[in-house]
PDB file of C-alpha atoms and ligand atoms in Angstrom:
ATOM      1  CA  MET A 104      84.108  68.166  81.131  1.00 63.00           C
ATOM      2  CA  LYS A 105      83.832  69.034  77.493  1.00 74.00           C
ATOM      3  CA  LYS A 106      86.854  69.707  75.344  1.00 77.00           C
ATOM      4  CA  ASP A 107      85.105  72.715  73.827  1.00 83.00           C
ATOM      5  CA  GLY A 108      84.322  74.312  77.264  1.00 93.00           C
ATOM      6  CA  ALA A 109      85.956  77.634  77.989  1.00 97.00           C
ATOM      7  CA  ILE A 110      88.813  78.419  80.360  1.00 98.00           C
ATOM      8  CA  GLY A 111      87.623  80.283  83.401  1.00 98.00           C
ATOM      9  CA  VAL A 112      90.101  82.999  84.396  1.00 98.00           C
ATOM     10  CA  PHE A 113      89.629  85.329  87.322  1.00 98.00           C
ATOM     11  CA  ASP A 114      91.232  88.150  89.148  1.00 97.00           C
ATOM     12  CA  SER A 115      90.444  90.861  91.680  1.00 96.00           C
ATOM     13  CA  GLY A 116      90.058  93.301  88.756  1.00 94.00           C
ATOM     14  CA  ILE A 117      91.624  94.198  85.514  1.00 92.00           C
ATOM     15  CA  GLY A 118      95.190  92.925  86.182  1.00 92.00           C
ATOM     16  CA  GLY A 119      94.325  89.365  85.255  1.00 95.00           C
ATOM     17  CA  LEU A 120      94.190  90.465  81.664  1.00 94.00           C
ATOM     18  CA  THR A 121      97.942  89.996  81.615  1.00 92.00           C
ATOM     19  CA  VAL A 122      97.174  86.289  82.048  1.00 95.00           C
ATOM     20  CA  VAL A 123      94.400  86.425  79.402  1.00 95.00           C
ATOM     21  CA  LYS A 124      96.890  87.924  76.966  1.00 94.00           C
ATOM     22  CA  GLY A 125      99.287  85.054  77.732  1.00 95.00           C
ATOM     23  CA  ILE A 126      96.468  82.504  77.100  1.00 96.00           C
ATOM     24  CA  MET A 127      95.286  84.181  73.880  1.00 94.00           C
ATOM     25  CA  ASP A 128      98.845  84.205  72.504  1.00 94.00           C
ATOM     26  CA  ARG A 129      99.735  80.651  73.570  1.00 95.00           C
ATOM     27  CA  LEU A 130      96.346  78.994  73.085  1.00 95.00           C
ATOM     28  CA  PRO A 131      94.594  80.922  70.325  1.00 92.00           C
ATOM     29  CA  TYR A 132      91.876  78.293  69.845  1.00 93.00           C
ATOM     30  CA  GLU A 133      90.656  78.311  73.419  1.00 95.00           C
ATOM     31  CA  ASN A 134      87.754  80.384  74.636  1.00 95.00           C
ATOM     32  CA  VAL A 135      88.142  82.377  77.814  1.00 97.00           C
ATOM     33  CA  VAL A 136      85.449  83.385  80.353  1.00 98.00           C
ATOM     34  CA  TYR A 137      86.926  86.069  82.544  1.00 98.00           C
ATOM     35  CA  PHE A 138      85.663  87.566  85.720  1.00 98.00           C
ATOM     36  CA  GLY A 139      87.271  90.690  87.219  1.00 97.00           C
ATOM     37  CA  ASP A 140      86.014  91.901  90.575  1.00 97.00           C
ATOM     38  CA  THR A 141      86.290  95.566  89.683  1.00 95.00           C
ATOM     39  CA  ALA A 142      83.825  96.650  92.391  1.00 95.00           C
ATOM     40  CA  ARG A 143      85.973  95.214  95.212  1.00 96.00           C
ATOM     41  CA  VAL A 144      89.598  95.577  93.900  1.00 94.00           C
ATOM     42  CA  PRO A 145      92.197  95.732  95.454  1.00 95.00           C
ATOM     43  CA  TYR A 146      92.341  92.417  97.270  1.00 96.00           C
ATOM     44  CA  GLY A 147      95.939  92.846  98.251  1.00 93.00           C
ATOM     45  CA  THR A 148      95.046  95.027 101.221  1.00 91.00           C
ATOM     46  CA  LYS A 149      92.067  92.901 102.439  1.00 95.00           C
ATOM     47  CA  SER A 150      91.853  90.209 105.095  1.00 96.00           C
ATOM     48  CA  VAL A 151      92.243  86.492 104.395  1.00 96.00           C
ATOM     49  CA  GLU A 152      88.572  85.890 105.363  1.00 97.00           C
ATOM     50  CA  THR A 153      87.238  88.518 103.001  1.00 98.00           C
ATOM     51  CA  ILE A 154      89.403  87.323 100.100  1.00 98.00           C
ATOM     52  CA  ASN A 155      88.193  83.744 100.607  1.00 98.00           C
ATOM     53  CA  LYS A 156      84.598  84.838 100.699  1.00 98.00           C
ATOM     54  CA  PHE A 157      84.944  86.820  97.423  1.00 98.00           C
ATOM     55  CA  THR A 158      86.876  83.943  95.846  1.00 98.00           C
ATOM     56  CA  ALA A 159      84.127  81.417  96.569  1.00 98.00           C
ATOM     57  CA  GLN A 160      81.566  83.687  94.887  1.00 98.00           C
ATOM     58  CA  ILE A 161      83.734  84.139  91.800  1.00 98.00           C
ATOM     59  CA  VAL A 162      84.510  80.403  91.445  1.00 98.00           C
ATOM     60  CA  GLU A 163      80.815  79.512  91.788  1.00 98.00           C
ATOM     61  CA  PHE A 164      80.011  82.054  89.096  1.00 98.00           C
ATOM     62  CA  LEU A 165      82.570  80.654  86.696  1.00 98.00           C
ATOM     63  CA  LEU A 166      81.527  77.065  87.393  1.00 97.00           C
ATOM     64  CA  SER A 167      78.057  77.975  86.275  1.00 97.00           C
ATOM     65  CA  HIS A 168      79.606  78.628  82.857  1.00 96.00           C
ATOM     66  CA  GLU A 169      80.721  74.971  82.665  1.00 91.00           C
ATOM     67  CA  VAL A 170      84.388  75.842  82.291  1.00 97.00           C
ATOM     68  CA  LYS A 171      86.790  72.996  81.563  1.00 97.00           C
ATOM     69  CA  ALA A 172      89.625  74.483  83.642  1.00 98.00           C
ATOM     70  CA  LEU A 173      90.154  77.362  86.041  1.00 98.00           C
ATOM     71  CA  VAL A 174      93.110  79.819  86.033  1.00 98.00           C
ATOM     72  CA  VAL A 175      93.654  81.818  89.175  1.00 98.00           C
ATOM     73  CA  ALA A 176      95.257  84.862  87.617  1.00 98.00           C
ATOM     74  CA  CYS A 177      95.394  86.829  90.847  1.00 97.00           C
ATOM     75  CA  ASN A 178      98.468  86.293  92.990  1.00 97.00           C
ATOM     76  CA  THR A 179      96.713  87.445  96.117  1.00 96.00           C
ATOM     77  CA  ILE A 180      93.887  84.888  95.644  1.00 98.00           C
ATOM     78  CA  SER A 181      96.492  82.186  94.844  1.00 98.00           C
ATOM     79  CA  ALA A 182      98.329  83.087  98.026  1.00 97.00           C
ATOM     80  CA  VAL A 183      95.474  83.031 100.500  1.00 97.00           C
ATOM     81  CA  ALA A 184      92.423  81.321  98.946  1.00 98.00           C
ATOM     82  CA  LEU A 185      93.684  78.465  96.824  1.00 98.00           C
ATOM     83  CA  ASP A 186      92.174  75.837  99.074  1.00 98.00           C
ATOM     84  CA  THR A 187      88.741  77.441  98.557  1.00 98.00           C
ATOM     85  CA  VAL A 188      89.271  77.293  94.775  1.00 98.00           C
ATOM     86  CA  TYR A 189      90.216  73.599  94.869  1.00 98.00           C
ATOM     87  CA  GLN A 190      87.337  72.656  97.216  1.00 98.00           C
ATOM     88  CA  LEU A 191      84.779  74.207  94.871  1.00 98.00           C
ATOM     89  CA  ALA A 192      86.439  73.150  91.596  1.00 98.00           C
ATOM     90  CA  GLY A 193      86.111  69.409  92.358  1.00 97.00           C
ATOM     91  CA  ASP A 194      87.590  67.547  89.377  1.00 96.00           C
ATOM     92  CA  ILE A 195      87.990  70.689  87.255  1.00 97.00           C
ATOM     93  CA  PRO A 196      91.757  71.319  86.939  1.00 98.00           C
ATOM     94  CA  VAL A 197      93.232  74.495  88.400  1.00 98.00           C
ATOM     95  CA  ILE A 198      96.252  76.473  87.410  1.00 98.00           C
ATOM     96  CA  ASP A 199      97.521  79.266  89.680  1.00 98.00           C
ATOM     97  CA  VAL A 200     100.116  81.898  89.130  1.00 98.00           C
ATOM     98  CA  ILE A 201     102.069  81.183  92.308  1.00 98.00           C
ATOM     99  CA  SER A 202     102.703  77.489  91.587  1.00 98.00           C
ATOM    100  CA  SER A 203     103.727  78.396  88.033  1.00 98.00           C
ATOM    101  CA  GLY A 204     105.886  81.336  89.068  1.00 98.00           C
ATOM    102  CA  ALA A 205     107.620  79.374  91.805  1.00 98.00           C
ATOM    103  CA  LYS A 206     108.400  76.463  89.480  1.00 98.00           C
ATOM    104  CA  ALA A 207     109.806  78.795  86.808  1.00 98.00           C
ATOM    105  CA  SER A 208     111.999  80.585  89.380  1.00 98.00           C
ATOM    106  CA  VAL A 209     113.515  77.373  90.624  1.00 98.00           C
ATOM    107  CA  MET A 210     114.350  76.370  87.062  1.00 98.00           C
ATOM    108  CA  SER A 211     115.927  79.806  86.419  1.00 97.00           C
ATOM    109  CA  THR A 212     118.033  80.393  89.529  1.00 98.00           C
ATOM    110  CA  LEU A 213     121.726  79.410  89.675  1.00 98.00           C
ATOM    111  CA  ASN A 214     122.597  80.860  93.115  1.00 97.00           C
ATOM    112  CA  HIS A 215     119.269  79.874  94.815  1.00 98.00           C
ATOM    113  CA  ASN A 216     118.627  83.536  95.758  1.00 97.00           C
ATOM    114  CA  ILE A 217     115.121  84.435  94.449  1.00 98.00           C
ATOM    115  CA  GLY A 218     113.313  87.733  94.842  1.00 98.00           C
ATOM    116  CA  VAL A 219     109.592  88.149  94.816  1.00 98.00           C
ATOM    117  CA  ILE A 220     107.630  91.395  94.519  1.00 98.00           C
ATOM    118  CA  ALA A 221     103.905  91.303  95.283  1.00 97.00           C
ATOM    119  CA  THR A 222     101.035  92.840  97.221  1.00 95.00           C
ATOM    120  CA  ASN A 223     101.045  93.021 101.072  1.00 95.00           C
ATOM    121  CA  ALA A 224      98.657  90.064 101.346  1.00 93.00           C
ATOM    122  CA  THR A 225     100.766  87.862  99.088  1.00 96.00           C
ATOM    123  CA  VAL A 226     104.001  88.735 100.862  1.00 97.00           C
ATOM    124  CA  ASN A 227     102.490  88.311 104.349  1.00 96.00           C
ATOM    125  CA  SER A 228     101.132  84.889 103.375  1.00 96.00           C
ATOM    126  CA  ASN A 229     104.627  83.539 102.598  1.00 97.00           C
ATOM    127  CA  ALA A 230     103.020  81.556  99.796  1.00 98.00           C
ATOM    128  CA  TYR A 231     105.794  82.123  97.281  1.00 98.00           C
ATOM    129  CA  THR A 232     108.447  81.287  99.884  1.00 98.00           C
ATOM    130  CA  ARG A 233     106.715  78.024 100.758  1.00 98.00           C
ATOM    131  CA  ALA A 234     106.070  77.042  97.180  1.00 98.00           C
ATOM    132  CA  ILE A 235     109.724  77.736  96.176  1.00 98.00           C
ATOM    133  CA  TYR A 236     111.138  76.022  99.232  1.00 97.00           C
ATOM    134  CA  GLN A 237     109.137  72.864  98.549  1.00 97.00           C
ATOM    135  CA  LEU A 238     110.775  72.642  95.136  1.00 98.00           C
ATOM    136  CA  ASP A 239     114.312  73.692  96.232  1.00 97.00           C
ATOM    137  CA  ASN A 240     115.184  73.502  99.879  1.00 97.00           C
ATOM    138  CA  GLN A 241     118.435  75.410  99.343  1.00 97.00           C
ATOM    139  CA  SER A 242     116.534  78.452  98.144  1.00 97.00           C
ATOM    140  CA  ARG A 243     116.560  81.788  99.915  1.00 97.00           C
ATOM    141  CA  VAL A 244     113.529  83.874  99.047  1.00 98.00           C
ATOM    142  CA  TYR A 245     113.476  87.640  99.525  1.00 98.00           C
ATOM    143  CA  ALA A 246     109.956  88.958  99.278  1.00 97.00           C
ATOM    144  CA  LYS A 247     109.155  92.658  99.084  1.00 97.00           C
ATOM    145  CA  ALA A 248     105.684  94.157  99.098  1.00 97.00           C
ATOM    146  CA  CYS A 249     105.301  96.937  96.545  1.00 97.00           C
ATOM    147  CA  PRO A 250     101.787  98.241  97.383  1.00 95.00           C
ATOM    148  CA  LEU A 251     102.057 101.498  95.395  1.00 96.00           C
ATOM    149  CA  PHE A 252     102.570  99.747  92.031  1.00 96.00           C
ATOM    150  CA  VAL A 253      98.905  98.652  91.652  1.00 94.00           C
ATOM    151  CA  PRO A 254      97.393 102.163  91.966  1.00 92.00           C
ATOM    152  CA  PHE A 255      99.897 103.606  89.487  1.00 93.00           C
ATOM    153  CA  VAL A 256      99.050 100.884  86.969  1.00 90.00           C
ATOM    154  CA  GLU A 257      95.288 101.238  87.528  1.00 84.00           C
ATOM    155  CA  GLU A 258      95.588 104.930  86.879  1.00 85.00           C
ATOM    156  CA  GLY A 259      97.615 104.283  83.686  1.00 85.00           C
ATOM    157  CA  LEU A 260     100.599 106.218  85.070  1.00 92.00           C
ATOM    158  CA  LEU A 261     103.133 103.706  83.719  1.00 92.00           C
ATOM    159  CA  ASP A 262     105.681 106.383  82.696  1.00 93.00           C
ATOM    160  CA  HIS A 263     105.217 108.726  85.610  1.00 97.00           C
ATOM    161  CA  PRO A 264     108.543 109.808  87.129  1.00 97.00           C
ATOM    162  CA  ALA A 265     107.228 109.272  90.665  1.00 98.00           C
ATOM    163  CA  LEU A 266     106.709 105.600  89.797  1.00 98.00           C
ATOM    164  CA  GLU A 267     110.428 105.261  88.875  1.00 98.00           C
ATOM    165  CA  LEU A 268     111.455 106.826  92.187  1.00 98.00           C
ATOM    166  CA  ILE A 269     109.188 104.446  94.089  1.00 98.00           C
ATOM    167  CA  ALA A 270     110.331 101.455  92.077  1.00 98.00           C
ATOM    168  CA  ARG A 271     113.998 102.227  92.752  1.00 97.00           C
ATOM    169  CA  ASP A 272     113.306 102.457  96.426  1.00 96.00           C
ATOM    170  CA  TYR A 273     111.470  99.084  96.461  1.00 97.00           C
ATOM    171  CA  LEU A 274     113.858  97.213  94.195  1.00 97.00           C
ATOM    172  CA  ASN A 275     117.292  98.387  95.388  1.00 94.00           C
ATOM    173  CA  VAL A 276     116.817  96.386  98.566  1.00 92.00           C
ATOM    174  CA  LEU A 277     116.368  93.172  96.511  1.00 93.00           C
ATOM    175  CA  GLU A 278     119.394  93.836  94.339  1.00 88.00           C
ATOM    176  CA  HIS A 279     121.542  94.089  97.460  1.00 91.00           C
ATOM    177  CA  GLU A 280     120.416  90.618  98.545  1.00 93.00           C
ATOM    178  CA  GLY A 281     122.206  89.116  95.497  1.00 94.00           C
ATOM    179  CA  ILE A 282     119.169  87.662  93.822  1.00 97.00           C
ATOM    180  CA  ASP A 283     119.619  86.258  90.289  1.00 97.00           C
ATOM    181  CA  THR A 284     115.871  85.738  89.686  1.00 98.00           C
ATOM    182  CA  LEU A 285     112.949  88.011  90.365  1.00 98.00           C
ATOM    183  CA  ILE A 286     109.309  86.924  90.225  1.00 98.00           C
ATOM    184  CA  LEU A 287     106.676  89.528  89.261  1.00 97.00           C
ATOM    185  CA  GLY A 288     104.214  88.240  91.860  1.00 97.00           C
ATOM    186  CA  CYS A 289     101.275  90.485  91.006  1.00 97.00           C
ATOM    187  CA  THR A 290      99.083  90.640  87.954  1.00 93.00           C
ATOM    188  CA  HIS A 291      99.813  94.334  87.392  1.00 94.00           C
ATOM    189  CA  TYR A 292     103.633  94.147  87.438  1.00 95.00           C
ATOM    190  CA  PRO A 293     104.153  92.716  83.964  1.00 93.00           C
ATOM    191  CA  LEU A 294     102.779  96.069  82.722  1.00 92.00           C
ATOM    192  CA  ILE A 295     105.765  97.862  84.293  1.00 95.00           C
ATOM    193  CA  LYS A 296     108.307  95.223  83.375  1.00 95.00           C
ATOM    194  CA  PRO A 297     110.294  97.685  81.149  1.00 96.00           C
ATOM    195  CA  LEU A 298     110.800  99.943  84.171  1.00 97.00           C
ATOM    196  CA  ILE A 299     111.691  97.006  86.446  1.00 97.00           C
ATOM    197  CA  ARG A 300     114.139  95.810  83.826  1.00 97.00           C
ATOM    198  CA  LYS A 301     115.722  99.231  83.616  1.00 96.00           C
ATOM    199  CA  ILE A 302     116.304  99.280  87.395  1.00 96.00           C
ATOM    200  CA  MET A 303     117.412  95.717  87.975  1.00 95.00           C
ATOM    201  CA  HIS A 304     120.838  94.386  87.017  1.00 89.00           C
ATOM    202  CA  ASP A 305     120.857  92.915  83.493  1.00 91.00           C
ATOM    203  CA  LYS A 306     121.846  89.504  84.872  1.00 92.00           C
ATOM    204  CA  ILE A 307     118.680  89.154  86.952  1.00 96.00           C
ATOM    205  CA  ASN A 308     116.134  86.932  85.235  1.00 97.00           C
ATOM    206  CA  ILE A 309     112.619  88.329  85.493  1.00 98.00           C
ATOM    207  CA  ILE A 310     109.820  85.773  85.732  1.00 98.00           C
ATOM    208  CA  ASP A 311     106.475  86.924  84.405  1.00 94.00           C
ATOM    209  CA  SER A 312     103.895  84.664  86.151  1.00 87.00           C
ATOM    210  CA  SER A 313     101.297  85.502  83.445  1.00 87.00           C
ATOM    211  CA  LEU A 314     103.450  83.788  80.768  1.00 93.00           C
ATOM    212  CA  VAL A 315     104.495  80.828  82.795  1.00 96.00           C
ATOM    213  CA  ALA A 316     100.902  80.156  83.928  1.00 97.00           C
ATOM    214  CA  SER A 317      99.743  80.136  80.269  1.00 97.00           C
ATOM    215  CA  GLU A 318     102.449  77.648  79.439  1.00 97.00           C
ATOM    216  CA  ASP A 319     101.413  75.457  82.346  1.00 98.00           C
ATOM    217  CA  LEU A 320      97.810  75.698  81.202  1.00 98.00           C
ATOM    218  CA  ALA A 321      98.819  74.512  77.690  1.00 97.00           C
ATOM    219  CA  ILE A 322     100.678  71.530  79.189  1.00 98.00           C
ATOM    220  CA  LEU A 323      97.754  70.693  81.465  1.00 97.00           C
ATOM    221  CA  LEU A 324      95.152  70.800  78.642  1.00 97.00           C
ATOM    222  CA  GLU A 325      97.324  68.611  76.467  1.00 96.00           C
ATOM    223  CA  SER A 326      98.084  66.064  79.161  1.00 96.00           C
ATOM    224  CA  THR A 327      94.406  65.765  80.250  1.00 95.00           C
ATOM    225  CA  GLY A 328      93.078  65.533  76.721  1.00 95.00           C
ATOM    226  CA  LEU A 329      91.130  68.781  77.263  1.00 95.00           C
ATOM    227  CA  ALA A 330      92.934  70.884  74.593  1.00 95.00           C
ATOM    228  CA  THR A 331      90.734  72.192  71.833  1.00 91.00           C
ATOM    229  CA  GLU A 332      91.676  70.814  68.445  1.00 84.00           C
ATOM    230  CA  VAL A 333      93.353  73.259  66.080  1.00 80.00           C
ATOM    231  CA  ASN A 334      90.602  74.357  63.765  1.00 76.00           C
ATOM    232  CA  ASN A 335      90.634  77.523  61.697  1.00 75.00           C
ATOM    233  CA  ASP A 336      86.854  77.462  61.311  1.00 77.00           C
ATOM    234  CA  ARG A 337      86.224  77.503  65.061  1.00 77.00           C
ATOM    235  CA  ILE A 338      84.512  80.671  66.265  1.00 80.00           C
ATOM    236  CA  ILE A 339      86.432  82.121  69.200  1.00 87.00           C
ATOM    237  CA  GLU A 340      84.121  83.857  71.602  1.00 89.00           C
ATOM    238  CA  HIS A 341      85.679  85.163  74.777  1.00 94.00           C
ATOM    239  CA  LYS A 342      83.318  86.442  77.509  1.00 96.00           C
ATOM    240  CA  PHE A 343      84.157  89.099  80.011  1.00 97.00           C
ATOM    241  CA  TYR A 344      82.285  89.865  83.214  1.00 98.00           C
ATOM    242  CA  VAL A 345      82.989  92.542  85.835  1.00 97.00           C
ATOM    243  CA  SER A 346      81.369  93.683  89.052  1.00 97.00           C
ATOM    244  CA  ASP A 347      81.626  97.428  88.338  1.00 96.00           C
ATOM    245  CA  VAL A 348      82.521 100.104  85.756  1.00 94.00           C
ATOM    246  CA  PRO A 349      82.471  97.968  82.586  1.00 97.00           C
ATOM    247  CA  ALA A 350      83.372 100.918  80.384  1.00 96.00           C
ATOM    248  CA  LYS A 351      86.683 101.525  82.220  1.00 92.00           C
ATOM    249  CA  PHE A 352      87.432  97.818  81.996  1.00 93.00           C
ATOM    250  CA  GLN A 353      86.721  97.800  78.279  1.00 95.00           C
ATOM    251  CA  LYS A 354      89.004 100.804  77.657  1.00 92.00           C
ATOM    252  CA  MET A 355      91.879  99.327  79.665  1.00 88.00           C
ATOM    253  CA  ALA A 356      91.346  95.895  78.165  1.00 90.00           C
ATOM    254  CA  GLU A 357      91.541  97.247  74.604  1.00 91.00           C
ATOM    255  CA  SER A 358      94.873  98.871  75.409  1.00 85.00           C
ATOM    256  CA  PHE A 359      96.254  95.797  77.272  1.00 83.00           C
ATOM    257  CA  LEU A 360      95.150  93.298  74.715  1.00 87.00           C
ATOM    258  CA  ASN A 361      95.585  95.491  71.675  1.00 87.00           C
ATOM    259  CA  ARG A 362      92.286  94.498  70.117  1.00 88.00           C
ATOM    260  CA  ASN A 363      88.657  95.731  70.041  1.00 90.00           C
ATOM    261  CA  MET A 364      86.651  94.437  72.968  1.00 89.00           C
ATOM    262  CA  PRO A 365      82.915  94.208  73.611  1.00 89.00           C
ATOM    263  CA  LEU A 366      81.590  95.945  76.698  1.00 95.00           C
ATOM    264  CA  PRO A 367      81.903  93.385  79.494  1.00 97.00           C
ATOM    265  CA  GLN A 368      78.708  92.271  81.239  1.00 98.00           C
ATOM    266  CA  LEU A 369      78.033  93.587  84.687  1.00 97.00           C
ATOM    267  CA  VAL A 370      77.433  90.947  87.440  1.00 97.00           C
ATOM    268  CA  ASN A 371      76.538  91.424  91.067  1.00 94.00           C
ATOM    269  CA  LEU A 372      77.947  88.464  92.961  1.00 93.00           C
ATOM    270  CA  ASP A 373      76.305  89.492  96.249  1.00 85.00           C
ATOM    271  CA  SER A 374      72.765  89.105  94.890  1.00 74.00           C
TER     272      SER A 374
HETATM  273  N1  LIG B 154      95.403  90.961  91.262  1.00 76.12           N
HETATM  274  C1  LIG B 154      96.215  91.303  92.480  1.00 76.12           C
HETATM  275  C2  LIG B 154      97.390  90.359  92.532  1.00 76.12           C
HETATM  276  O1  LIG B 154      97.820  89.788  91.583  1.00 76.12           O
HETATM  277  C3  LIG B 154      96.683  92.723  92.466  1.00 76.12           C
HETATM  278  C4  LIG B 154      95.553  93.750  92.689  1.00 76.12           C
HETATM  279  C5  LIG B 154      94.904  93.660  94.026  1.00 76.12           C
HETATM  280  O2  LIG B 154      95.481  93.962  95.050  1.00 76.12           O
HETATM  281  O3  LIG B 154      93.758  93.158  94.047  1.00 76.12           O
HETATM  282  O4  LIG B 154      97.939  90.205  93.616  1.00 76.12           O
END
């Protein structure tokens, strides 16, 4: 693996850009190769078999770009297809949002009551509960699927009053469980963090998996000697690939990342 290789980041669609933003802010000298499966999103409502099949195709695509590390930005993939990622990655190190989010939640909680909000597939997999329990066997994890959040975010309806009503309905249950820490267990949820913050008690610490995964990536690159040396002359060249509607991705990416973006390249992973 070469130090100057890129970081391969992938997601079921556009949501993984929250992780890309975290990486760009935390590791500004690293190049990113991103794949978003915009033709087949959402994954959160699909079967484990289908998600594993799609995941294998994406990982093989990124490995063909000689990435030096992989970041599984999608919580649903991290929940149900992580073994597939590791099998294909071989000795390429892997960071995933669930391991990072679980670790951060255990470090944050004082009363061991941790809430997780995520897609149906992630909640049904119990992946967060298992990851948290392995680190803290006194923990009680309350997971709540919030399937309507993703379509609202995808449609850009972040301030829509209907979203607030739905969010209150989803989140009040968790507040009554006495959680002191809440994990945003889906790529899209950091984009509605202000709304979640408004609804949840001030004392509840909100863990944004996209930020903690970027921090874990920084630690991993440093500890494995794979970090790019700080060099102001280095040309940073991120590459973005999608499986459908590149123009929509470009528009949303420009507003998420607050910078001009080239049109991502279209890739058909089935061919
Ligand atoms: N990227 C997915 C996740 O983090 C959300 C969108 C989807 O359902 O595919 O779980």
